Amino acid sequence: MGNKNRIPESMIVRMPQLEERFGIEDMNIYAYLDGTSLKVVGEIIAEDIRAGFKLMCSVYDQDNDMIEAEENQAYGSGFVTSVIARNSFYNGFPFAFSIYLKENCKISRIQIIPV
């Protein structure tokens, strides 16, 4: 995807206090909009995580109403899960969300939190 569809980082909201509880030091997050398809990808920066967690991506419109919420996409072979587990975690662990929006939807912000 080209940068013309990239959503500005200023529209991506994180909650560092919540991330710290799980041992997350930082996250690199990139979001792209292609028509009604929103793709959010990133990586988790941490030496070790304190507990397994999922990431929740919530999308808000210009009225500040939540219009979509998704868990990170599942990964694994055999046993497939959305939980990012301590025993499979590594620094730079990737995550992704694919969210389909209604036509003419205006995004005001995207929030990513561990749960």
mmCIF file of C-alpha atoms in Angstrom:
data_model
loop_
_atom_site.group_PDB
_atom_site.id
_atom_site.type_symbol
_atom_site.label_atom_id
_atom_site.label_comp_id
_atom_site.label_asym_id
_atom_site.label_seq_id
_atom_site.Cartn_x
_atom_site.Cartn_y
_atom_site.Cartn_z
ATOM 1 C CA MET A 1 0.000 0.000 0.000
ATOM 2 C CA GLY A 2 1.209 3.492 -0.746
ATOM 3 C CA ASN A 3 1.668 6.243 1.791
ATOM 4 C CA LYS A 4 -1.244 8.219 0.312
ATOM 5 C CA ASN A 5 -3.623 5.973 2.287
ATOM 6 C CA ARG A 6 -1.604 6.030 5.495
ATOM 7 C CA ILE A 7 -3.400 7.386 8.563
ATOM 8 C CA PRO A 8 -1.344 9.941 10.520
ATOM 9 C CA GLU A 9 0.293 8.602 13.687
ATOM 10 C CA SER A 10 -1.341 11.477 15.600
ATOM 11 C CA MET A 11 -4.696 9.672 15.136
ATOM 12 C CA ILE A 12 -3.409 6.488 16.825
ATOM 13 C CA VAL A 13 -4.006 6.577 20.584
ATOM 14 C CA ARG A 14 -2.250 4.326 23.091
ATOM 15 C CA MET A 15 -2.454 3.947 26.865
ATOM 16 C CA PRO A 16 1.130 3.670 28.163
ATOM 17 C CA GLN A 17 0.058 3.104 31.791
ATOM 18 C CA LEU A 18 -1.961 0.057 30.729
ATOM 19 C CA GLU A 19 0.836 -1.174 28.434
ATOM 20 C CA GLU A 20 3.355 -0.987 31.317
ATOM 21 C CA ARG A 21 1.244 -3.405 33.376
ATOM 22 C CA PHE A 22 1.952 -6.085 30.754
ATOM 23 C CA GLY A 23 5.630 -5.161 30.357
ATOM 24 C CA ILE A 24 5.204 -3.426 26.980
ATOM 25 C CA GLU A 25 7.970 -0.834 26.528
ATOM 26 C CA ASP A 26 6.802 0.579 23.190
ATOM 27 C CA MET A 27 4.843 -0.249 20.040
ATOM 28 C CA ASN A 28 5.381 0.761 16.454
ATOM 29 C CA ILE A 29 1.938 1.073 14.842
ATOM 30 C CA TYR A 30 0.992 1.894 11.253
ATOM 31 C CA ALA A 31 -2.542 2.244 9.887
ATOM 32 C CA TYR A 32 -3.684 2.300 6.258
ATOM 33 C CA LEU A 33 -7.116 2.940 4.801
ATOM 34 C CA ASP A 34 -8.020 1.469 1.423
ATOM 35 C CA GLY A 35 -11.618 2.433 0.649
ATOM 36 C CA THR A 36 -13.596 0.849 3.487
ATOM 37 C CA SER A 37 -10.790 -1.516 4.542
ATOM 38 C CA LEU A 38 -8.670 -0.406 7.507
ATOM 39 C CA LYS A 39 -5.422 -2.307 8.063
ATOM 40 C CA VAL A 40 -3.482 -1.691 11.279
ATOM 41 C CA VAL A 41 -0.100 -3.396 11.674
ATOM 42 C CA GLY A 42 2.655 -3.085 14.216
ATOM 43 C CA GLU A 43 5.200 -4.617 16.517
ATOM 44 C CA ILE A 44 5.498 -4.828 20.284
ATOM 45 C CA ILE A 45 8.776 -3.693 21.821
ATOM 46 C CA ALA A 46 9.621 -5.419 25.133
ATOM 47 C CA GLU A 47 12.372 -7.609 26.523
ATOM 48 C CA ASP A 48 9.757 -9.776 28.228
ATOM 49 C CA ILE A 49 6.037 -9.488 28.917
ATOM 50 C CA ARG A 50 4.564 -10.040 32.383
ATOM 51 C CA ALA A 51 1.470 -11.925 31.235
ATOM 52 C CA GLY A 52 -0.315 -13.029 28.088
ATOM 53 C CA PHE A 53 -2.690 -10.503 26.531
ATOM 54 C CA LYS A 54 -4.668 -9.622 23.435
ATOM 55 C CA LEU A 55 -4.659 -6.246 21.731
ATOM 56 C CA MET A 56 -7.955 -4.464 21.140
ATOM 57 C CA CYS A 57 -8.285 -1.944 18.325
ATOM 58 C CA SER A 58 -11.197 0.495 18.640
ATOM 59 C CA VAL A 59 -12.107 2.905 15.837
ATOM 60 C CA TYR A 60 -13.944 6.167 16.557
ATOM 61 C CA ASP A 61 -15.788 8.477 14.145
ATOM 62 C CA GLN A 62 -15.835 12.281 14.025
ATOM 63 C CA ASP A 63 -18.587 12.329 16.703
ATOM 64 C CA ASN A 64 -16.234 10.350 18.996
ATOM 65 C CA ASP A 65 -18.534 7.301 18.806
ATOM 66 C CA MET A 66 -16.906 3.870 18.708
ATOM 67 C CA ILE A 67 -17.811 2.394 15.333
ATOM 68 C CA GLU A 68 -15.723 -0.805 15.317
ATOM 69 C CA ALA A 69 -13.687 -2.886 17.764
ATOM 70 C CA GLU A 70 -11.537 -5.893 16.912
ATOM 71 C CA GLU A 71 -9.033 -8.182 18.632
ATOM 72 C CA ASN A 72 -5.639 -8.695 17.028
ATOM 73 C CA GLN A 73 -5.621 -11.351 14.344
ATOM 74 C CA ALA A 74 -4.935 -14.903 15.456
ATOM 75 C CA TYR A 75 -1.598 -16.550 14.801
ATOM 76 C CA GLY A 76 -0.068 -19.991 15.222
ATOM 77 C CA SER A 77 -0.100 -23.318 13.481
ATOM 78 C CA GLY A 78 -2.242 -26.066 14.898
ATOM 79 C CA PHE A 79 -3.558 -24.253 17.972
ATOM 80 C CA VAL A 80 -4.521 -20.799 16.705
ATOM 81 C CA THR A 81 -5.011 -17.981 19.208
ATOM 82 C CA SER A 82 -5.225 -14.197 19.467
ATOM 83 C CA VAL A 83 -3.489 -14.270 22.870
ATOM 84 C CA ILE A 84 0.097 -13.055 22.789
ATOM 85 C CA ALA A 85 1.640 -15.516 25.249
ATOM 86 C CA ARG A 86 4.823 -15.136 27.289
ATOM 87 C CA ASN A 87 6.336 -18.367 25.974
ATOM 88 C CA SER A 88 5.947 -17.344 22.312
ATOM 89 C CA PHE A 89 6.705 -13.625 22.730
ATOM 90 C CA TYR A 90 9.870 -12.025 21.355
ATOM 91 C CA ASN A 91 11.021 -8.398 21.073
ATOM 92 C CA GLY A 92 9.405 -6.983 17.927
ATOM 93 C CA PHE A 93 6.426 -9.366 18.061
ATOM 94 C CA PRO A 94 4.100 -8.468 15.147
ATOM 95 C CA PHE A 95 0.366 -7.860 15.281
ATOM 96 C CA ALA A 96 -2.319 -6.923 12.774
ATOM 97 C CA PHE A 97 -5.955 -5.915 12.537
ATOM 98 C CA SER A 98 -8.190 -5.932 9.454
ATOM 99 C CA ILE A 99 -11.334 -3.886 9.988
ATOM 100 C CA TYR A 100 -14.077 -3.196 7.468
ATOM 101 C CA LEU A 101 -15.829 0.148 7.831
ATOM 102 C CA LYS A 102 -19.089 1.510 6.479
ATOM 103 C CA GLU A 103 -19.019 3.658 3.334
ATOM 104 C CA ASN A 104 -18.080 7.333 3.862
ATOM 105 C CA CYS A 105 -16.936 6.649 7.420
ATOM 106 C CA LYS A 106 -14.695 9.392 8.815
ATOM 107 C CA ILE A 107 -12.172 8.159 11.374
ATOM 108 C CA SER A 108 -11.209 10.563 14.159
ATOM 109 C CA ARG A 109 -8.948 8.191 16.087
ATOM 110 C CA ILE A 110 -7.815 4.594 16.468
ATOM 111 C CA GLN A 111 -7.114 3.285 19.961
ATOM 112 C CA ILE A 112 -4.935 0.234 20.627
ATOM 113 C CA ILE A 113 -4.887 -1.247 24.141
ATOM 114 C CA PRO A 114 -3.783 -4.542 25.693
ATOM 115 C CA VAL A 115 -6.531 -6.526 27.443
#
